[in-house]
Short mmCIF file of N, CA and C in Angstrom, two decimals:
data_model
loop_
_atom_site.label_atom_id
_atom_site.label_comp_id
_atom_site.label_asym_id
_atom_site.label_seq_id
_atom_site.Cartn_x
_atom_site.Cartn_y
_atom_site.Cartn_z
N UNK A 109 42.48 -68.36 -211.51
CA UNK A 109 42.61 -69.36 -212.54
C UNK A 109 43.97 -70.05 -212.35
N UNK A 110 43.97 -71.35 -212.45
CA UNK A 110 45.20 -72.09 -212.22
C UNK A 110 46.00 -72.22 -213.51
N UNK A 111 47.23 -72.64 -213.33
CA UNK A 111 48.11 -72.83 -214.49
C UNK A 111 47.60 -73.96 -215.39
N UNK A 112 46.99 -74.98 -214.78
CA UNK A 112 46.44 -76.11 -215.55
C UNK A 112 45.31 -75.62 -216.47
N UNK A 113 44.47 -74.71 -215.98
CA UNK A 113 43.39 -74.17 -216.81
C UNK A 113 43.94 -73.38 -217.99
N UNK A 114 45.00 -72.60 -217.75
CA UNK A 114 45.64 -71.86 -218.83
C UNK A 114 46.16 -72.81 -219.89
N UNK A 115 46.78 -73.90 -219.46
CA UNK A 115 47.35 -74.88 -220.39
C UNK A 115 46.24 -75.52 -221.23
N UNK A 116 45.14 -75.88 -220.58
CA UNK A 116 44.04 -76.51 -221.31
C UNK A 116 43.38 -75.54 -222.27
N UNK A 117 43.29 -74.27 -221.90
CA UNK A 117 42.67 -73.30 -222.78
C UNK A 117 43.56 -73.05 -224.00
N UNK A 118 44.87 -72.94 -223.79
CA UNK A 118 45.76 -72.64 -224.90
C UNK A 118 45.95 -73.84 -225.83
N UNK A 119 46.01 -75.03 -225.27
CA UNK A 119 46.24 -76.24 -226.07
C UNK A 119 45.03 -77.16 -225.93
N UNK A 120 43.92 -76.77 -226.53
CA UNK A 120 42.71 -77.57 -226.47
C UNK A 120 42.75 -78.61 -227.58
N UNK A 121 43.23 -79.79 -227.24
CA UNK A 121 43.43 -80.85 -228.23
C UNK A 121 42.10 -81.36 -228.78
N UNK A 122 41.08 -81.40 -227.95
CA UNK A 122 39.77 -81.86 -228.44
C UNK A 122 39.25 -80.95 -229.54
N UNK A 123 39.41 -79.64 -229.37
CA UNK A 123 38.96 -78.69 -230.37
C UNK A 123 39.77 -78.86 -231.66
N UNK A 124 41.08 -79.04 -231.54
CA UNK A 124 41.93 -79.19 -232.72
C UNK A 124 41.63 -80.50 -233.45
N UNK A 125 41.40 -81.57 -232.73
CA UNK A 125 41.11 -82.86 -233.36
C UNK A 125 39.74 -82.88 -234.03
N UNK A 126 38.82 -82.03 -233.58
CA UNK A 126 37.48 -82.03 -234.16
C UNK A 126 37.38 -81.15 -235.41
N UNK A 127 38.47 -80.57 -235.84
CA UNK A 127 38.45 -79.71 -237.02
C UNK A 127 38.04 -80.53 -238.24
N UNK A 128 37.21 -79.92 -239.11
CA UNK A 128 36.73 -80.63 -240.29
C UNK A 128 37.82 -80.76 -241.34
N UNK A 129 38.63 -79.74 -241.49
CA UNK A 129 39.69 -79.77 -242.50
C UNK A 129 41.03 -79.71 -241.79
N UNK A 130 41.90 -80.65 -242.13
CA UNK A 130 43.24 -80.66 -241.55
C UNK A 130 44.24 -80.46 -242.67
N UNK A 131 45.09 -79.46 -242.52
CA UNK A 131 46.07 -79.13 -243.55
C UNK A 131 47.24 -80.11 -243.45
N UNK A 132 47.71 -80.64 -244.60
CA UNK A 132 48.85 -81.55 -244.55
C UNK A 132 50.13 -80.80 -244.15
N UNK A 133 51.09 -81.54 -243.68
CA UNK A 133 52.35 -80.93 -243.27
C UNK A 133 53.10 -80.39 -244.48
N UNK A 134 54.10 -79.57 -244.21
CA UNK A 134 54.89 -78.99 -245.30
C UNK A 134 55.59 -80.08 -246.08
N UNK A 135 56.09 -81.09 -245.41
CA UNK A 135 56.78 -82.18 -246.10
C UNK A 135 55.80 -82.96 -246.99
N UNK A 136 54.58 -83.18 -246.50
CA UNK A 136 53.59 -83.89 -247.30
C UNK A 136 53.23 -83.08 -248.54
N UNK A 137 53.09 -81.77 -248.40
CA UNK A 137 52.80 -80.92 -249.56
C UNK A 137 53.95 -80.93 -250.55
N UNK A 138 55.20 -80.88 -250.04
CA UNK A 138 56.36 -80.88 -250.91
C UNK A 138 56.46 -82.19 -251.70
N UNK A 139 56.25 -83.32 -251.01
CA UNK A 139 56.34 -84.61 -251.68
C UNK A 139 55.21 -84.78 -252.69
N UNK A 140 54.02 -84.31 -252.36
CA UNK A 140 52.90 -84.42 -253.30
C UNK A 140 53.19 -83.63 -254.57
N UNK A 141 53.75 -82.44 -254.42
CA UNK A 141 54.08 -81.63 -255.60
C UNK A 141 55.19 -82.29 -256.42
N UNK A 142 56.19 -82.82 -255.75
CA UNK A 142 57.30 -83.46 -256.45
C UNK A 142 56.82 -84.72 -257.16
N UNK A 143 55.98 -85.52 -256.51
CA UNK A 143 55.53 -86.78 -257.09
C UNK A 143 54.50 -86.55 -258.21
N UNK A 144 53.84 -85.40 -258.19
CA UNK A 144 52.90 -85.11 -259.27
C UNK A 144 53.67 -84.97 -260.59
N UNK A 145 54.85 -84.33 -260.53
CA UNK A 145 55.67 -84.14 -261.73
C UNK A 145 56.39 -85.43 -262.14
N UNK A 146 56.99 -86.10 -261.18
CA UNK A 146 57.71 -87.34 -261.49
C UNK A 146 57.47 -88.33 -260.36
N UNK A 147 56.55 -89.28 -260.57
CA UNK A 147 56.24 -90.23 -259.50
C UNK A 147 57.45 -91.12 -259.17
N UNK A 148 57.56 -91.54 -257.92
CA UNK A 148 58.70 -92.38 -257.52
C UNK A 148 58.58 -93.78 -258.10
N UNK A 149 59.72 -94.45 -258.22
CA UNK A 149 59.72 -95.83 -258.67
C UNK A 149 59.11 -96.71 -257.60
N UNK A 150 58.41 -97.77 -258.00
CA UNK A 150 57.86 -98.67 -256.99
C UNK A 150 58.98 -99.35 -256.21
N UNK A 151 58.78 -99.50 -254.93
CA UNK A 151 59.78 -100.12 -254.07
C UNK A 151 59.06 -100.96 -253.02
N UNK A 152 59.68 -102.05 -252.58
CA UNK A 152 59.04 -102.83 -251.51
C UNK A 152 58.99 -102.02 -250.23
N UNK A 153 58.09 -102.42 -249.35
CA UNK A 153 57.92 -101.69 -248.09
C UNK A 153 59.23 -101.62 -247.33
N UNK A 154 59.86 -102.75 -247.18
CA UNK A 154 61.17 -102.79 -246.53
C UNK A 154 62.08 -103.65 -247.39
N UNK A 155 62.90 -103.01 -248.15
CA UNK A 155 63.83 -103.74 -248.99
C UNK A 155 64.95 -104.35 -248.16
N UNK A 156 65.48 -105.45 -248.64
CA UNK A 156 66.60 -106.07 -247.95
C UNK A 156 67.85 -105.23 -248.17
N UNK A 157 68.55 -104.87 -247.10
CA UNK A 157 69.79 -104.12 -247.29
C UNK A 157 70.86 -105.04 -247.88
N UNK A 158 71.87 -104.42 -248.45
CA UNK A 158 72.96 -105.22 -248.98
C UNK A 158 73.61 -105.99 -247.83
N UNK A 159 73.90 -107.27 -248.04
CA UNK A 159 74.51 -108.03 -246.96
C UNK A 159 75.90 -107.51 -246.63
N UNK A 160 76.21 -107.51 -245.35
CA UNK A 160 77.52 -107.05 -244.91
C UNK A 160 78.58 -108.07 -245.32
N UNK A 161 79.75 -107.59 -245.67
CA UNK A 161 80.80 -108.55 -246.04
C UNK A 161 81.16 -109.41 -244.84
N UNK A 162 81.32 -110.68 -245.08
CA UNK A 162 81.60 -111.62 -244.00
C UNK A 162 83.10 -111.70 -243.75
N UNK A 163 83.47 -111.46 -242.51
CA UNK A 163 84.88 -111.58 -242.13
C UNK A 163 85.18 -113.01 -241.77
N UNK A 164 86.43 -113.32 -241.81
CA UNK A 164 86.85 -114.67 -241.42
C UNK A 164 86.57 -114.85 -239.93
N UNK A 165 85.91 -115.95 -239.56
CA UNK A 165 85.55 -116.15 -238.16
C UNK A 165 86.78 -116.40 -237.30
N UNK A 166 87.85 -116.93 -237.90
CA UNK A 166 89.04 -117.19 -237.11
C UNK A 166 89.67 -115.89 -236.62
N UNK A 167 89.51 -114.81 -237.35
CA UNK A 167 90.08 -113.52 -236.93
C UNK A 167 89.39 -113.03 -235.66
N UNK A 168 88.09 -113.21 -235.58
CA UNK A 168 87.37 -112.79 -234.37
C UNK A 168 87.80 -113.62 -233.17
N UNK A 169 87.88 -114.93 -233.39
CA UNK A 169 88.29 -115.80 -232.29
C UNK A 169 89.72 -115.49 -231.86
N UNK A 170 90.60 -115.21 -232.80
CA UNK A 170 91.99 -114.89 -232.45
C UNK A 170 92.06 -113.61 -231.63
N UNK A 171 91.23 -112.63 -231.95
CA UNK A 171 91.23 -111.38 -231.17
C UNK A 171 90.72 -111.62 -229.76
N UNK A 172 89.69 -112.43 -229.61
CA UNK A 172 89.14 -112.71 -228.28
C UNK A 172 90.15 -113.48 -227.45
N UNK A 173 90.69 -114.56 -228.01
CA UNK A 173 91.67 -115.38 -227.27
C UNK A 173 92.91 -114.56 -226.94
N UNK A 174 93.37 -113.76 -227.90
CA UNK A 174 94.54 -112.91 -227.65
C UNK A 174 94.29 -111.90 -226.55
N UNK A 175 93.10 -111.32 -226.52
CA UNK A 175 92.77 -110.34 -225.47
C UNK A 175 92.73 -111.01 -224.10
N UNK A 176 92.14 -112.21 -224.03
CA UNK A 176 92.07 -112.93 -222.76
C UNK A 176 93.47 -113.29 -222.27
N UNK A 177 94.32 -113.78 -223.17
CA UNK A 177 95.69 -114.14 -222.80
C UNK A 177 96.46 -112.90 -222.34
N UNK A 178 96.27 -111.78 -223.03
CA UNK A 178 96.97 -110.55 -222.65
C UNK A 178 96.53 -110.08 -221.26
N UNK A 179 95.24 -110.13 -220.96
CA UNK A 179 94.76 -109.73 -219.64
C UNK A 179 95.30 -110.67 -218.57
N UNK A 180 95.30 -111.98 -218.84
CA UNK A 180 95.84 -112.93 -217.86
C UNK A 180 97.32 -112.69 -217.64
N UNK A 181 98.07 -112.40 -218.68
CA UNK A 181 99.51 -112.13 -218.53
C UNK A 181 99.73 -110.85 -217.74
N UNK A 182 98.91 -109.83 -217.98
CA UNK A 182 99.04 -108.57 -217.24
C UNK A 182 98.74 -108.78 -215.76
N UNK A 183 97.69 -109.54 -215.45
CA UNK A 183 97.36 -109.81 -214.05
C UNK A 183 98.48 -110.61 -213.38
N UNK A 184 98.99 -111.62 -214.08
CA UNK A 184 100.10 -112.39 -213.53
C UNK A 184 101.34 -111.54 -213.31
N UNK A 185 101.64 -110.65 -214.25
CA UNK A 185 102.80 -109.78 -214.12
C UNK A 185 102.66 -108.84 -212.93
N UNK A 186 101.45 -108.30 -212.72
CA UNK A 186 101.20 -107.39 -211.59
C UNK A 186 101.31 -108.16 -210.29
N UNK A 187 100.77 -109.36 -210.21
CA UNK A 187 100.84 -110.16 -208.97
C UNK A 187 102.28 -110.59 -208.69
N UNK A 188 103.04 -110.91 -209.72
CA UNK A 188 104.44 -111.35 -209.54
C UNK A 188 105.29 -110.23 -208.97
N UNK A 189 105.08 -109.00 -209.44
CA UNK A 189 105.88 -107.87 -208.98
C UNK A 189 105.39 -107.28 -207.66
N UNK A 190 104.15 -107.55 -207.28
CA UNK A 190 103.63 -106.97 -206.04
C UNK A 190 103.99 -107.84 -204.83
N UNK A 191 104.36 -109.09 -205.04
CA UNK A 191 104.68 -109.94 -203.87
C UNK A 191 106.13 -109.99 -203.58
#
């Protein structure tokens, strides 16, 4: 008998899927019991998250321009001292 046959015998998915009664997961049972006592408030399927605070766009541009200038200055400094 091959290893593949052992795998198919132990994990026969067709047999498991054909079961007449399927037990719900532990989480589903827990939520059903909790919601029976106190049902959840209605909520949209996907609620809009709170909007992120908007930063000043000039700060982002200043960081990018400053970083580019700093890299150019570093490259120039390295080339000036290496020659």
